[in-house]
Amino acid sequence: MVSQEPSIVPEHSLDRDCTTLSRHVLQQLQSFSPDAQDLSAIMNRIALAAKLIARRLSRAGLVAGALGFTGEVNVQGESVKKMDVYANDVFISVFKQSGLVCRLASEEMDDPYYIPENCPIGRYTLLYDPIDGSSNVDINLNVGSIFSIRQQEGEDLDGKAQDLLQDGHKQIAAGYVLYGPATVLVYSIGRGVHSFILDPSLGEFILSQENIRIPERGPVYSTNEGNFWQWDEAIRDYTRYVHRHEGYTARYSGALVGDFHRILLQGGVFLYPGTMKKPEGKLRLLYETAPLAFLMEQAGGGLVRGRKTSWTPFPIASMPVPP
Amino acid sequence: MDAIPDRLHARTPLIIGSREEVKLVESFIEDRLRREEVVAPATSN
């Protein structure tokens, strides 16, 4: 006979434990259509990649070939870290036989990886930054992965993926994984922003927060002030303002995902403006900026748009000479 | 969200966050743009 005594486990807690990532995607879409199932399966594969990367990161100081540089330079002109290569390959392996995507484009690869003809080919493209903030790996600080899903348009017969050169509104879904004290996956399919935490005992991402809304205001400004004298005067004026007014605090970890996550939950602003040396900034539009902008828009936040961020209105000559 | 890349690895500046904090940053940018517009005609004469 079932006891009528109140359960010691709150019902909502059990409900939450049962809300896995793939189930949540289907709930969001309110459909079991092939499209919904594809999207749910893609998210499931991303979760698998995240688990593999999280496992590697958790033992990075103990296993050979996990820390340090490969000795190669990527398309961005940056030294490639071993963990970058590992994480990049994880995403390819996870999706290669999935039948869900036709291409994977990563900031670590000069050109997209096309699913071989002897593998099942899907119609989506996964764009990703496999390890964001990889310089943090060697010192055991947080890093992340960023992803974006777009549908292929056209045939891409020349293999140049020109159809990806479109604005962020073409994204079907976007999100990131934060490898911190807990491994957190945040995603949106255009219906709010939701957060999941990897429960190591279950091996599943379990719903943590639904419909995250960024506070209208926040005390944190997050930027690399080492570039202060490289910035345009407007950004330097803003920085002087927050220095001189109470209530602001600086937080900058060097890993975009971690800094963005803090801003998303606690409010504030993240800035990576152009500099005198790099007027276009450092962040990659397709692999970093567009996915995070998609999430921020869904969370009710703001971003500086259009020419205001291009820095073209400000001639380089007007930049100050460092004292 | 509106920016269109001209190549797969295009970069872009990013200023993002709470609406009111982003507006504050924008106000400094707008102010700078206004000053540029004021200066520009004068220098072209």
CSV table of C-alpha atoms in Angstrom, one decimal:
chain,number,residue,atom,x,y,z
A,1,MET,CA,0.0,0.0,0.0
A,2,VAL,CA,1.3,3.4,-0.9
A,3,SER,CA,1.8,5.7,2.0
A,4,GLN,CA,-0.2,8.9,2.1
A,5,GLU,CA,2.5,10.6,4.2
A,6,PRO,CA,3.9,13.7,2.5
A,7,SER,CA,6.9,12.8,0.4
A,8,ILE,CA,10.3,13.9,1.6
A,9,VAL,CA,11.2,14.8,-2.0
A,10,PRO,CA,9.3,17.8,-3.2
A,11,GLU,CA,7.3,17.1,-6.3
A,12,HIS,CA,8.8,20.0,-8.2
A,13,SER,CA,12.3,18.7,-7.5
A,14,LEU,CA,11.4,15.3,-9.1
A,15,ASP,CA,9.9,17.1,-12.1
A,16,ARG,CA,13.1,19.1,-12.5
A,17,ASP,CA,15.3,16.0,-12.2
A,18,CYS,CA,13.3,14.5,-15.1
A,19,THR,CA,13.6,17.5,-17.4
A,20,THR,CA,16.6,16.6,-19.5
A,21,LEU,CA,17.8,18.8,-22.3
A,22,SER,CA,16.3,16.8,-25.2
A,23,ARG,CA,12.9,16.6,-23.4
A,24,HIS,CA,13.0,20.4,-22.8
A,25,VAL,CA,13.7,21.1,-26.5
A,26,LEU,CA,10.6,19.0,-27.5
A,27,GLN,CA,8.5,20.8,-24.8
A,28,GLN,CA,9.7,24.1,-26.1
A,29,LEU,CA,8.7,23.3,-29.7
A,30,GLN,CA,5.4,21.6,-28.5
A,31,SER,CA,5.9,19.1,-31.3
A,32,PHE,CA,7.2,15.7,-32.1
A,33,SER,CA,7.6,16.7,-35.8
A,34,PRO,CA,10.8,15.6,-37.6
A,35,ASP,CA,12.1,19.1,-37.4
A,36,ALA,CA,11.6,19.2,-33.6
A,37,GLN,CA,13.1,15.8,-33.2
A,38,ASP,CA,16.1,16.9,-35.3
A,39,LEU,CA,16.7,19.9,-33.2
A,40,SER,CA,16.3,17.9,-30.0
A,41,ALA,CA,18.8,15.4,-31.3
A,42,ILE,CA,21.3,18.1,-32.2
A,43,MET,CA,21.1,19.5,-28.7
A,44,ASN,CA,21.6,16.0,-27.4
A,45,ARG,CA,24.7,15.7,-29.5
A,46,ILE,CA,26.0,19.0,-28.3
A,47,ALA,CA,25.4,17.8,-24.7
A,48,LEU,CA,27.5,14.7,-25.5
A,49,ALA,CA,30.3,16.8,-26.8
A,50,ALA,CA,30.1,19.0,-23.7
A,51,LYS,CA,30.3,15.9,-21.5
A,52,LEU,CA,33.4,14.6,-23.3
A,53,ILE,CA,35.1,18.0,-23.1
A,54,ALA,CA,34.2,18.4,-19.5
A,55,ARG,CA,35.7,15.0,-18.7
A,56,ARG,CA,38.9,15.9,-20.4
A,57,LEU,CA,39.1,19.2,-18.7
A,58,SER,CA,38.6,17.7,-15.3
A,59,ARG,CA,41.6,15.5,-15.7
A,60,ALA,CA,43.7,17.9,-17.9
A,61,GLY,CA,46.6,18.1,-15.5
A,62,LEU,CA,46.8,14.3,-15.2
A,63,VAL,CA,46.6,13.1,-18.7
A,64,ALA,CA,49.3,13.5,-21.4
A,65,GLY,CA,48.6,15.8,-24.3
A,66,ALA,CA,45.9,17.9,-22.6
A,67,LEU,CA,47.8,21.0,-21.6
A,68,GLY,CA,49.9,23.4,-23.6
A,69,PHE,CA,50.4,24.3,-27.2
A,70,THR,CA,50.5,22.2,-30.3
A,71,GLY,CA,53.1,24.4,-31.9
A,72,GLU,CA,50.7,25.3,-34.8
A,73,VAL,CA,49.0,28.6,-35.5
A,74,ASN,CA,45.3,28.7,-36.5
A,75,VAL,CA,43.5,30.7,-39.1
A,76,GLN,CA,43.2,33.6,-36.6
A,77,GLY,CA,47.0,33.7,-36.3
A,78,GLU,CA,46.8,32.4,-32.7
A,79,SER,CA,48.8,29.7,-31.2
A,80,VAL,CA,46.7,26.5,-31.1
A,81,LYS,CA,46.3,24.8,-27.8
A,82,LYS,CA,46.0,21.0,-27.5
A,83,MET,CA,42.7,21.3,-25.8
A,84,ASP,CA,41.4,23.4,-28.8
A,85,VAL,CA,42.3,20.6,-31.1
A,86,TYR,CA,40.7,18.0,-28.9
A,87,ALA,CA,37.5,19.9,-28.4
A,88,ASN,CA,37.3,20.7,-32.1
A,89,ASP,CA,37.6,17.0,-33.0
A,90,VAL,CA,35.1,16.0,-30.4
A,91,PHE,CA,32.4,18.1,-32.1
A,92,ILE,CA,33.3,16.5,-35.4
A,93,SER,CA,33.2,13.0,-34.1
A,94,VAL,CA,30.0,13.5,-32.3
A,95,PHE,CA,28.2,14.8,-35.4
A,96,LYS,CA,30.0,12.9,-38.2
A,97,GLN,CA,27.6,9.9,-38.1
A,98,SER,CA,24.6,11.7,-36.7
A,99,GLY,CA,22.8,12.4,-40.0
A,100,LEU,CA,21.8,15.8,-38.5
A,101,VAL,CA,24.3,18.3,-40.0
A,102,CYS,CA,25.9,18.7,-43.4
A,103,ARG,CA,28.8,20.9,-42.2
A,104,LEU,CA,30.6,22.0,-39.1
A,105,ALA,CA,32.3,25.4,-39.1
A,106,SER,CA,34.7,26.2,-36.3
A,107,GLU,CA,37.0,29.1,-35.5
A,108,GLU,CA,39.7,26.5,-35.3
A,109,MET,CA,39.3,25.4,-38.9
A,110,ASP,CA,40.2,27.5,-42.0
A,111,ASP,CA,37.2,26.0,-43.9
A,112,PRO,CA,34.1,24.1,-42.8
A,113,TYR,CA,34.3,20.4,-42.3
A,114,TYR,CA,31.9,18.7,-44.7
A,115,ILE,CA,30.3,15.5,-43.7
A,116,PRO,CA,31.7,12.8,-46.0
A,117,GLU,CA,29.4,11.3,-48.6
A,118,ASN,CA,29.6,7.9,-47.0
A,119,CYS,CA,28.1,9.3,-43.8
A,120,PRO,CA,24.4,10.3,-43.4
A,121,ILE,CA,24.1,14.0,-44.2
A,122,GLY,CA,21.7,16.4,-42.6
A,123,ARG,CA,20.6,19.9,-43.5
A,124,TYR,CA,21.9,21.9,-40.6
A,125,THR,CA,25.2,23.6,-40.0
A,126,LEU,CA,26.8,23.7,-36.6
A,127,LEU,CA,29.0,26.7,-36.0
A,128,TYR,CA,31.1,26.6,-32.9
A,129,ASP,CA,34.0,27.8,-30.8
A,130,PRO,CA,35.2,24.6,-29.3
A,131,ILE,CA,37.1,26.1,-26.4
A,132,ASP,CA,36.6,29.7,-25.6
A,133,GLY,CA,39.3,31.2,-23.3
A,134,SER,CA,41.6,28.3,-23.8
A,135,SER,CA,44.5,30.1,-22.2
A,136,ASN,CA,42.6,29.5,-18.9
A,137,VAL,CA,42.9,25.7,-19.3
A,138,ASP,CA,46.5,25.6,-18.2
A,139,ILE,CA,45.8,27.4,-14.9
A,140,ASN,CA,42.5,25.6,-14.1
A,141,LEU,CA,40.1,28.5,-14.6
A,142,ASN,CA,36.8,28.4,-16.4
A,143,VAL,CA,36.5,28.0,-20.1
A,144,GLY,CA,33.5,27.5,-22.4
A,145,SER,CA,32.2,26.3,-25.8
A,146,ILE,CA,29.9,28.4,-27.9
A,147,PHE,CA,27.6,27.0,-30.6
A,148,SER,CA,25.1,28.2,-33.1
A,149,ILE,CA,22.8,26.2,-35.5
A,150,ARG,CA,21.8,27.4,-38.9
A,151,GLN,CA,20.0,25.7,-41.7
A,152,GLN,CA,21.9,25.3,-45.0
A,153,GLU,CA,20.6,27.6,-47.8
A,154,GLY,CA,21.2,26.6,-51.3
A,155,GLU,CA,23.5,23.8,-52.5
A,156,ASP,CA,26.9,25.2,-51.5
A,157,LEU,CA,28.3,23.4,-54.6
A,158,ASP,CA,31.6,25.4,-54.5
A,159,GLY,CA,32.2,24.3,-50.9
A,160,LYS,CA,32.8,27.9,-49.7
A,161,ALA,CA,29.7,28.0,-47.4
A,162,GLN,CA,28.8,31.5,-48.6
A,163,ASP,CA,25.3,31.0,-47.4
A,164,LEU,CA,26.7,31.3,-43.8
A,165,LEU,CA,27.6,35.0,-44.5
A,166,GLN,CA,24.2,36.2,-43.2
A,167,ASP,CA,23.1,38.1,-40.1
A,168,GLY,CA,22.4,36.5,-36.7
A,169,HIS,CA,18.6,36.3,-37.3
A,170,LYS,CA,19.3,33.3,-39.4
A,171,GLN,CA,20.3,31.3,-36.3
A,172,ILE,CA,17.8,28.6,-35.4
A,173,ALA,CA,19.4,28.0,-32.0
A,174,ALA,CA,22.4,29.2,-30.0
A,175,GLY,CA,24.0,28.6,-26.7
A,176,TYR,CA,27.1,27.8,-24.7
A,177,VAL,CA,28.6,25.4,-22.3
A,178,LEU,CA,30.5,26.8,-19.3
A,179,TYR,CA,33.0,24.4,-17.8
A,180,GLY,CA,33.3,25.8,-14.2
A,181,PRO,CA,32.7,24.4,-10.8
A,182,ALA,CA,29.7,22.8,-12.5
A,183,THR,CA,29.3,22.2,-16.2
A,184,VAL,CA,26.4,24.4,-17.3
A,185,LEU,CA,24.7,24.4,-20.7
A,186,VAL,CA,22.7,27.5,-21.7
A,187,TYR,CA,20.6,27.5,-24.9
A,188,SER,CA,17.8,29.2,-26.7
A,189,ILE,CA,15.8,28.1,-29.7
A,190,GLY,CA,14.2,31.6,-29.9
A,191,ARG,CA,11.8,30.8,-27.0
A,192,GLY,CA,13.6,32.1,-24.0
A,193,VAL,CA,17.0,31.3,-22.5
A,194,HIS,CA,17.3,28.1,-20.4
A,195,SER,CA,20.1,26.8,-18.3
A,196,PHE,CA,21.0,23.1,-17.5
A,197,ILE,CA,23.5,21.7,-15.1
A,198,LEU,CA,25.4,18.5,-15.8
A,199,ASP,CA,24.6,16.0,-13.0
A,200,PRO,CA,27.7,13.8,-12.9
A,201,SER,CA,25.8,11.0,-11.1
A,202,LEU,CA,23.2,10.8,-13.8
A,203,GLY,CA,25.4,11.9,-16.8
A,204,GLU,CA,22.6,14.1,-17.9
A,205,PHE,CA,22.1,17.9,-18.2
A,206,ILE,CA,19.1,18.7,-15.9
A,207,LEU,CA,17.0,21.8,-16.1
A,208,SER,CA,18.3,24.4,-13.7
A,209,GLN,CA,16.7,27.8,-14.7
A,210,GLU,CA,14.0,28.4,-17.3
A,211,ASN,CA,13.3,31.7,-19.1
A,212,ILE,CA,16.3,33.5,-17.7
A,213,ARG,CA,15.9,37.3,-17.8
A,214,ILE,CA,18.9,39.6,-17.5
A,215,PRO,CA,18.4,42.4,-14.9
A,216,GLU,CA,17.7,45.8,-16.4
A,217,ARG,CA,20.8,47.1,-14.5
A,218,GLY,CA,23.8,45.5,-13.0
A,219,PRO,CA,27.0,46.6,-11.2
A,220,VAL,CA,29.5,44.7,-13.3
A,221,TYR,CA,31.4,46.0,-16.2
A,222,SER,CA,33.5,43.4,-17.8
A,223,THR,CA,36.3,44.4,-20.2
A,224,ASN,CA,40.0,44.1,-20.7
A,225,GLU,CA,41.2,47.4,-19.4
A,226,GLY,CA,44.7,46.6,-20.5
A,227,ASN,CA,43.5,47.9,-23.9
A,228,PHE,CA,42.4,51.2,-22.4
A,229,TRP,CA,44.8,53.4,-24.5
A,230,GLN,CA,43.9,51.4,-27.6
A,231,TRP,CA,40.2,52.2,-27.3
A,232,ASP,CA,38.2,55.0,-28.9
A,233,GLU,CA,37.7,58.0,-26.6
A,234,ALA,CA,34.0,57.1,-26.1
A,235,ILE,CA,34.8,53.8,-24.4
A,236,ARG,CA,37.6,55.5,-22.4
A,237,ASP,CA,35.0,58.1,-21.3
A,238,TYR,CA,32.6,55.4,-20.3
A,239,THR,CA,35.3,53.6,-18.3
A,240,ARG,CA,36.3,56.8,-16.5
A,241,TYR,CA,32.6,57.3,-15.7
A,242,VAL,CA,32.3,53.9,-14.0
A,243,HIS,CA,35.6,54.5,-12.2
A,244,ARG,CA,34.3,57.7,-10.7
A,245,HIS,CA,30.8,56.5,-9.7
A,246,GLU,CA,30.0,54.2,-6.8
A,247,GLY,CA,28.3,50.9,-7.4
A,248,TYR,CA,30.3,49.6,-10.3
A,249,THR,CA,32.7,46.7,-10.1
A,250,ALA,CA,35.1,45.3,-12.7
A,251,ARG,CA,35.1,41.5,-13.4
A,252,TYR,CA,37.1,40.1,-16.3
A,253,SER,CA,38.2,36.5,-16.6
A,254,GLY,CA,39.6,36.3,-20.1
A,255,ALA,CA,37.0,33.7,-21.0
A,256,LEU,CA,34.1,35.3,-22.8
A,257,VAL,CA,31.6,32.5,-21.8
A,258,GLY,CA,32.3,33.0,-18.1
A,259,ASP,CA,32.1,36.8,-18.3
A,260,PHE,CA,28.9,36.6,-20.4
A,261,HIS,CA,27.3,34.1,-18.0
A,262,ARG,CA,27.9,36.4,-15.0
A,263,ILE,CA,26.4,39.3,-16.8
A,264,LEU,CA,23.4,37.3,-17.9
A,265,LEU,CA,22.6,36.2,-14.4
A,266,GLN,CA,23.6,39.3,-12.4
A,267,GLY,CA,23.4,42.1,-14.8
A,268,GLY,CA,26.0,44.6,-16.1
A,269,VAL,CA,27.7,45.0,-19.4
A,270,PHE,CA,30.4,43.2,-21.3
A,271,LEU,CA,32.6,45.2,-23.7
A,272,TYR,CA,35.1,44.1,-26.2
A,273,PRO,CA,35.4,47.1,-28.4
A,274,GLY,CA,37.7,47.6,-31.3
A,275,THR,CA,41.2,48.9,-30.7
A,276,MET,CA,43.7,51.0,-32.5
A,277,LYS,CA,45.5,47.8,-33.7
A,278,LYS,CA,42.3,45.8,-34.3
A,279,PRO,CA,39.4,48.2,-35.1
A,280,GLU,CA,37.2,45.1,-35.8
A,281,GLY,CA,37.8,43.8,-32.3
A,282,LYS,CA,38.8,40.3,-31.4
A,283,LEU,CA,35.6,38.3,-31.3
A,284,ARG,CA,34.5,36.2,-34.2
A,285,LEU,CA,31.1,37.2,-35.5
A,286,LEU,CA,29.8,33.7,-36.5
A,287,TYR,CA,31.2,31.7,-33.7
A,288,GLU,CA,31.1,34.0,-30.7
A,289,THR,CA,29.3,37.3,-31.2
A,290,ALA,CA,26.1,36.2,-33.1
A,291,PRO,CA,25.3,33.3,-30.8
A,292,LEU,CA,25.7,35.4,-27.7
A,293,ALA,CA,23.7,38.3,-29.2
A,294,PHE,CA,20.9,35.8,-29.9
A,295,LEU,CA,20.9,34.7,-26.3
A,296,MET,CA,21.0,38.2,-25.0
A,297,GLU,CA,18.1,39.3,-27.2
A,298,GLN,CA,16.1,36.3,-25.9
A,299,ALA,CA,17.0,37.2,-22.3
A,300,GLY,CA,15.8,40.8,-22.7
A,301,GLY,CA,19.2,42.4,-22.7
A,302,GLY,CA,20.7,45.0,-25.1
A,303,LEU,CA,23.6,45.3,-27.4
A,304,VAL,CA,25.1,48.2,-29.2
A,305,ARG,CA,24.1,47.9,-32.8
A,306,GLY,CA,25.2,48.8,-36.3
A,307,ARG,CA,27.8,51.4,-37.1
A,308,LYS,CA,28.2,52.3,-33.5
A,309,THR,CA,30.2,49.2,-32.9
A,310,SER,CA,32.0,49.3,-36.2
A,311,TRP,CA,34.3,52.1,-35.1
A,312,THR,CA,34.6,53.3,-38.6
A,313,PRO,CA,33.2,56.7,-37.6
A,314,PHE,CA,36.3,57.2,-35.6
A,315,PRO,CA,39.4,57.6,-37.7
A,316,ILE,CA,42.5,55.8,-36.4
A,317,ALA,CA,44.3,59.1,-36.5
A,318,SER,CA,42.1,60.5,-33.7
A,319,MET,CA,43.2,57.8,-31.4
A,320,PRO,CA,45.4,59.0,-28.6
A,321,VAL,CA,49.1,58.2,-28.3
A,322,PRO,CA,49.6,56.3,-25.0
A,323,PRO,CA,51.4,58.5,-22.4
B,1,MET,CA,22.4,40.3,-34.7
B,2,ASP,CA,22.3,42.6,-37.7
B,3,ALA,CA,25.9,42.5,-38.6
B,4,ILE,CA,26.7,40.5,-41.8
B,5,PRO,CA,30.1,38.9,-42.0
B,6,ASP,CA,32.2,39.3,-45.2
B,7,ARG,CA,34.1,36.1,-44.5
B,8,LEU,CA,33.7,33.1,-42.2
B,9,HIS,CA,36.2,34.3,-39.7
B,10,ALA,CA,35.1,37.9,-39.6
B,11,ARG,CA,35.5,39.7,-36.3
B,12,THR,CA,33.4,42.3,-34.7
B,13,PRO,CA,33.3,44.5,-31.6
B,14,LEU,CA,30.9,43.5,-28.9
B,15,ILE,CA,29.1,45.6,-26.3
B,16,ILE,CA,26.3,43.6,-24.6
B,17,GLY,CA,24.4,43.3,-21.4
B,18,SER,CA,21.7,44.9,-19.3
B,19,ARG,CA,19.6,47.3,-21.2
B,20,GLU,CA,20.2,50.3,-19.0
B,21,GLU,CA,24.0,49.6,-18.8
B,22,VAL,CA,24.2,49.3,-22.6
B,23,LYS,CA,22.3,52.5,-23.0
B,24,LEU,CA,24.8,54.2,-20.7
B,25,VAL,CA,27.7,53.0,-23.0
B,26,GLU,CA,25.7,54.1,-26.0
B,27,SER,CA,25.2,57.6,-24.5
B,28,PHE,CA,29.0,58.0,-24.5
B,29,ILE,CA,29.3,56.8,-28.1
B,30,GLU,CA,26.4,59.1,-29.2
B,31,ASP,CA,28.1,62.0,-27.5
B,32,ARG,CA,31.4,61.2,-29.3
B,33,LEU,CA,29.6,60.9,-32.6
B,34,ARG,CA,27.9,64.3,-32.1
B,35,ARG,CA,31.2,65.9,-31.3
B,36,GLU,CA,32.7,64.3,-34.4
B,37,GLU,CA,29.9,65.7,-36.5
B,38,VAL,CA,30.4,69.2,-35.0
B,39,VAL,CA,34.1,69.0,-35.7
B,40,ALA,CA,33.9,67.6,-39.2
B,41,PRO,CA,32.2,70.5,-41.0
B,42,ALA,CA,34.6,73.0,-39.4
B,43,THR,CA,37.6,71.1,-40.5
B,44,SER,CA,36.3,70.7,-44.1
B,45,ASN,CA,36.0,74.5,-44.5
